[in-house]
CSV table of C-alpha atoms in Angstrom, one decimal:
chain,number,residue,atom,x,y,z
O,25,UNK,CA,-9.2,39.1,-24.4
O,26,UNK,CA,-9.2,36.4,-21.3
O,27,UNK,CA,-12.7,37.2,-20.8
O,28,UNK,CA,-13.3,37.2,-24.7
O,29,UNK,CA,-11.8,33.8,-24.9
O,30,UNK,CA,-13.7,32.4,-22.3
O,31,UNK,CA,-17.0,33.6,-23.7
O,32,UNK,CA,-16.0,32.0,-27.0
O,33,UNK,CA,-15.2,28.7,-24.9
O,34,UNK,CA,-18.4,28.7,-23.3
O,35,UNK,CA,-20.0,29.3,-26.7
O,36,UNK,CA,-18.2,26.3,-28.2
O,37,UNK,CA,-19.3,24.5,-25.6
O,38,UNK,CA,-22.9,25.0,-26.2
O,39,UNK,CA,-22.6,24.3,-29.8
O,40,UNK,CA,-20.3,21.4,-29.8
O,41,UNK,CA,-22.8,19.7,-27.4
O,42,UNK,CA,-25.4,19.8,-29.9
O,43,UNK,CA,-27.8,21.5,-27.3
O,44,UNK,CA,-27.4,25.4,-27.9
O,45,UNK,CA,-31.2,25.6,-28.1
O,46,UNK,CA,-32.0,22.6,-25.9
O,47,UNK,CA,-35.6,22.7,-24.1
O,48,UNK,CA,-33.8,21.9,-20.8
O,49,UNK,CA,-35.4,21.7,-17.5
O,50,UNK,CA,-35.5,24.9,-15.4
O,51,UNK,CA,-32.9,25.5,-13.0
O,52,UNK,CA,-33.7,26.0,-9.3
O,53,UNK,CA,-32.7,29.2,-7.6
O,54,UNK,CA,-29.6,27.5,-5.7
O,55,UNK,CA,-27.7,26.5,-9.5
O,56,UNK,CA,-26.3,29.4,-11.7
O,57,UNK,CA,-26.6,28.5,-15.5
O,58,UNK,CA,-23.1,28.5,-17.4
O,59,UNK,CA,-24.3,30.5,-19.9
O,60,UNK,CA,-26.0,33.4,-18.1
O,61,UNK,CA,-24.6,36.7,-17.5
O,62,UNK,CA,-23.8,35.8,-13.9
O,63,UNK,CA,-22.5,32.2,-14.7
O,64,UNK,CA,-20.2,33.9,-17.4
O,65,UNK,CA,-18.6,36.3,-14.6
O,66,UNK,CA,-18.2,33.3,-12.6
O,67,UNK,CA,-15.8,31.8,-15.1
O,68,UNK,CA,-14.3,35.0,-16.1
O,69,UNK,CA,-13.0,35.7,-12.2
O,70,UNK,CA,-12.6,32.0,-11.6
O,71,UNK,CA,-9.0,31.5,-10.5
O,72,UNK,CA,-9.1,27.5,-10.5
O,73,UNK,CA,-9.8,26.9,-14.5
O,74,UNK,CA,-7.3,24.9,-15.9
O,75,UNK,CA,-8.9,21.9,-16.3
O,76,UNK,CA,-12.2,24.3,-18.4
O,77,UNK,CA,-10.5,24.8,-21.8
O,78,UNK,CA,-9.2,21.1,-22.5
O,79,UNK,CA,-12.5,19.6,-21.1
O,80,UNK,CA,-14.9,21.9,-23.1
O,81,UNK,CA,-12.9,20.6,-26.2
O,82,UNK,CA,-13.8,17.5,-25.8
O,83,UNK,CA,-17.5,17.7,-24.5
O,84,UNK,CA,-19.7,15.2,-25.4
O,85,UNK,CA,-23.0,14.4,-24.4
O,86,UNK,CA,-24.1,10.9,-22.6
O,87,UNK,CA,-25.5,8.6,-25.2
O,88,UNK,CA,-27.7,6.7,-23.0
O,89,UNK,CA,-29.2,7.9,-19.8
O,90,UNK,CA,-26.9,5.3,-17.8
O,91,UNK,CA,-23.8,6.4,-19.4
O,92,UNK,CA,-23.0,9.6,-17.3
O,93,UNK,CA,-20.0,8.0,-15.7
O,94,UNK,CA,-18.7,6.6,-19.4
O,95,UNK,CA,-19.5,10.1,-20.9
O,96,UNK,CA,-17.1,12.0,-17.9
O,97,UNK,CA,-14.5,9.6,-18.4
O,98,UNK,CA,-14.4,9.8,-22.2
O,99,UNK,CA,-13.9,13.7,-21.5
O,100,UNK,CA,-11.3,13.6,-19.1
O,101,UNK,CA,-9.5,10.8,-21.2
O,102,UNK,CA,-9.3,13.0,-24.1
O,103,UNK,CA,-8.6,16.1,-22.1
O,104,UNK,CA,-5.9,14.4,-20.4
O,105,UNK,CA,-4.1,13.2,-23.8
O,106,UNK,CA,-4.1,9.5,-22.9
O,107,UNK,CA,-3.1,7.4,-25.8
O,108,UNK,CA,-6.7,6.4,-27.5
O,109,UNK,CA,-7.8,3.5,-29.6
O,110,UNK,CA,-8.3,3.1,-32.8
O,111,UNK,CA,-11.6,4.3,-34.3
O,112,UNK,CA,-12.5,3.0,-37.9
O,113,UNK,CA,-14.2,5.8,-39.0
O,114,UNK,CA,-11.8,8.2,-37.9
O,115,UNK,CA,-8.7,7.0,-39.2
O,116,UNK,CA,-5.7,7.6,-39.0
O,117,UNK,CA,-7.0,9.5,-36.1
O,118,UNK,CA,-7.5,7.8,-32.7
O,119,UNK,CA,-9.8,9.5,-29.8
O,120,UNK,CA,-11.7,7.5,-26.8
O,121,UNK,CA,-15.7,7.5,-27.7
O,122,UNK,CA,-18.5,5.9,-25.5
O,123,UNK,CA,-18.3,3.1,-27.9
O,124,UNK,CA,-14.8,2.2,-27.3
O,125,UNK,CA,-13.9,3.2,-23.6
O,126,UNK,CA,-15.3,-0.4,-22.5
O,127,UNK,CA,-13.6,-3.7,-23.2
O,128,UNK,CA,-12.5,-6.7,-21.6
O,129,UNK,CA,-10.4,-5.1,-19.1
O,130,UNK,CA,-13.0,-2.5,-17.8
O,131,UNK,CA,-15.7,-5.6,-17.7
O,132,UNK,CA,-13.3,-6.9,-14.5
O,133,UNK,CA,-14.3,-3.8,-12.9
O,134,UNK,CA,-17.9,-3.9,-14.2
O,135,UNK,CA,-19.8,-5.3,-16.6
O,136,UNK,CA,-21.0,-3.4,-19.5
O,137,UNK,CA,-24.5,-4.7,-19.3
O,138,UNK,CA,-24.7,-3.2,-15.7
O,139,UNK,CA,-23.8,0.2,-17.0
O,140,UNK,CA,-26.2,0.0,-19.4
O,141,UNK,CA,-29.3,-1.0,-17.0
O,142,UNK,CA,-28.0,1.2,-13.9
O,143,UNK,CA,-24.9,3.0,-14.7
O,144,UNK,CA,-22.2,2.9,-12.3
O,145,UNK,CA,-20.9,3.4,-9.0
O,146,UNK,CA,-18.4,5.7,-7.7
O,147,UNK,CA,-15.9,3.0,-6.7
O,148,UNK,CA,-16.5,1.4,-10.1
O,149,UNK,CA,-15.9,4.6,-11.9
O,150,UNK,CA,-12.7,4.9,-10.3
O,151,UNK,CA,-11.9,1.3,-11.0
O,152,UNK,CA,-12.5,1.6,-15.0
O,153,UNK,CA,-10.1,4.8,-14.8
O,154,UNK,CA,-7.4,3.1,-13.3
O,155,UNK,CA,-7.6,0.7,-16.0
O,156,UNK,CA,-5.9,3.5,-18.0
O,157,UNK,CA,-2.1,5.2,-17.3
O,158,UNK,CA,-3.6,7.8,-14.9
O,159,UNK,CA,-3.1,8.3,-10.9
O,160,UNK,CA,-6.9,8.2,-9.5
O,161,UNK,CA,-7.7,8.8,-6.0
O,162,UNK,CA,-11.0,7.7,-5.0
O,163,UNK,CA,-12.6,9.6,-2.1
O,164,UNK,CA,-16.1,8.8,-0.3
O,165,UNK,CA,-18.0,12.1,1.1
O,166,UNK,CA,-18.3,10.0,4.2
O,167,UNK,CA,-14.4,9.6,4.8
O,168,UNK,CA,-13.4,13.3,4.4
O,169,UNK,CA,-15.0,16.7,4.8
O,170,UNK,CA,-16.2,19.8,2.8
O,171,UNK,CA,-13.1,21.9,3.7
O,172,UNK,CA,-11.0,18.8,2.4
O,173,UNK,CA,-12.9,18.4,-0.6
O,174,UNK,CA,-12.7,21.9,-1.6
O,175,UNK,CA,-8.8,22.1,-1.1
O,176,UNK,CA,-8.3,18.8,-3.2
O,177,UNK,CA,-10.6,19.7,-6.1
O,178,UNK,CA,-9.7,23.6,-6.0
O,179,UNK,CA,-5.9,22.4,-6.3
O,180,UNK,CA,-6.7,19.8,-9.0
O,181,UNK,CA,-8.9,22.5,-11.2
O,182,UNK,CA,-6.1,24.8,-10.9
O,183,UNK,CA,-3.5,22.5,-12.2
O,184,UNK,CA,-3.0,21.3,-15.8
O,185,UNK,CA,-3.6,17.7,-16.8
O,186,UNK,CA,-5.4,17.4,-13.4
O,187,UNK,CA,-9.1,16.6,-13.5
O,188,UNK,CA,-12.1,16.2,-10.9
O,189,UNK,CA,-15.1,14.0,-11.6
O,190,UNK,CA,-17.9,14.2,-9.1
O,191,UNK,CA,-20.8,11.5,-8.5
O,192,UNK,CA,-23.5,13.3,-6.7
O,193,UNK,CA,-27.5,13.0,-6.0
O,194,UNK,CA,-29.6,15.5,-8.2
O,195,UNK,CA,-32.2,15.7,-6.0
O,196,UNK,CA,-30.1,17.1,-3.1
O,197,UNK,CA,-29.3,20.2,-5.6
O,198,UNK,CA,-32.7,20.5,-6.6
O,199,UNK,CA,-32.5,18.7,-9.7
O,200,UNK,CA,-34.5,15.8,-11.1
O,201,UNK,CA,-33.6,13.1,-9.8
O,202,UNK,CA,-31.4,10.3,-8.8
O,203,UNK,CA,-27.6,9.6,-8.8
O,204,UNK,CA,-25.1,11.4,-11.4
O,205,UNK,CA,-21.6,11.8,-12.7
O,206,UNK,CA,-20.0,14.2,-14.5
O,207,UNK,CA,-16.7,16.1,-14.8
O,208,UNK,CA,-16.0,19.9,-12.8
O,209,UNK,CA,-14.2,22.3,-15.0
O,210,UNK,CA,-13.7,25.5,-12.5
O,211,UNK,CA,-13.5,26.9,-9.0
O,212,UNK,CA,-14.5,30.6,-7.8
O,213,UNK,CA,-13.4,31.5,-4.7
O,214,UNK,CA,-15.4,34.7,-3.8
O,215,UNK,CA,-18.9,32.7,-4.6
O,216,UNK,CA,-17.4,29.4,-3.4
O,217,UNK,CA,-18.7,27.6,-6.3
O,218,UNK,CA,-17.8,24.9,-8.8
O,219,UNK,CA,-18.6,24.7,-12.2
O,220,UNK,CA,-20.1,21.1,-13.2
O,221,UNK,CA,-20.1,20.4,-17.2
O,222,UNK,CA,-23.2,18.3,-16.6
O,223,UNK,CA,-22.8,15.6,-19.6
O,224,UNK,CA,-26.7,15.0,-19.7
O,225,UNK,CA,-27.3,18.1,-21.6
O,226,UNK,CA,-30.7,17.0,-23.0
O,227,UNK,CA,-31.6,17.3,-19.4
O,228,UNK,CA,-29.7,20.1,-17.7
O,229,UNK,CA,-27.0,23.0,-18.7
O,230,UNK,CA,-23.6,23.1,-16.9
O,231,UNK,CA,-24.2,25.3,-13.9
O,232,UNK,CA,-22.4,26.6,-10.7
O,233,UNK,CA,-23.0,25.1,-7.8
O,234,UNK,CA,-22.0,25.8,-4.1
O,235,UNK,CA,-19.3,23.8,-2.4
O,236,UNK,CA,-21.3,22.9,0.3
O,237,UNK,CA,-24.4,22.2,-1.6
O,238,UNK,CA,-22.3,19.8,-4.0
O,239,UNK,CA,-20.7,18.1,-1.1
O,240,UNK,CA,-24.2,17.7,0.5
O,241,UNK,CA,-25.1,15.7,-2.6
O,242,UNK,CA,-22.3,13.8,-2.8
O,243,UNK,CA,-22.5,12.8,0.9
O,244,UNK,CA,-25.8,10.6,0.0
O,245,UNK,CA,-26.2,6.9,0.4
O,246,UNK,CA,-26.0,5.1,-3.0
O,247,UNK,CA,-27.6,1.4,-2.7
O,248,UNK,CA,-25.9,0.3,-5.5
O,249,UNK,CA,-22.9,0.7,-3.6
O,250,UNK,CA,-23.8,-1.1,-0.4
O,251,UNK,CA,-24.8,2.1,1.0
O,252,UNK,CA,-21.7,3.8,1.0
O,253,UNK,CA,-21.8,7.3,0.2
O,254,UNK,CA,-21.2,9.3,-3.1
O,255,UNK,CA,-18.2,10.9,-3.7
O,256,UNK,CA,-15.6,12.5,-6.1
O,257,UNK,CA,-12.7,11.0,-8.2
O,258,UNK,CA,-9.3,13.0,-8.5
O,259,UNK,CA,-7.3,12.2,-11.9
O,260,UNK,CA,-3.7,13.3,-12.9
O,261,UNK,CA,-2.0,12.9,-16.2
O,262,UNK,CA,1.4,11.5,-14.8
O,263,UNK,CA,4.2,13.5,-15.4
O,264,UNK,CA,5.9,13.0,-18.6
O,265,UNK,CA,9.3,10.2,-18.2
């Protein structure tokens, strides 16, 4: 039953993204597509996947090529159940969208015009998330280690209400080409792989990547962030009072 539920969830992810038959770029041999037989097996066998279902239920494709951070935050905020803004076309229902997440508070962190032109850095990602009622921890790869990242991310992915967003260099995992942001959804210990729910669904599908390759891709300098390395953001929903 668990295996069937996970397969159904994977199908819903592909369909909800509107990309079930997308002509995405071919994957390099070091990555495992989530929708392949091997990718499905990794999900079924993974022990740290509490983030998977809430993220899949709230999956969005980034609306512009610079909105990977915005799309990732929208997924996490909705998955965490953070009180959302009003959406006129959905009234009386409320939800975060890529159109209503950014506001005057987030402009104090990074201007909307900047995001539209070049996206956002790891620190800006953490700063925007911190405007919401969440516990947010930003870690640059240069300030930690592969083992520490693996341990922290694995713990978060195994705990309800906790999420991980990664900022990495695509080229480092043999994709095309620059910096990118997406949430993690699961971890499989036997293969030592994390599942990236890539929000650029017009370009690449969700993939399983080894922890070592992902950490190396995060441990790359970002010229837009003072040449500090990329890294990851741990997000936790505060406990109920």
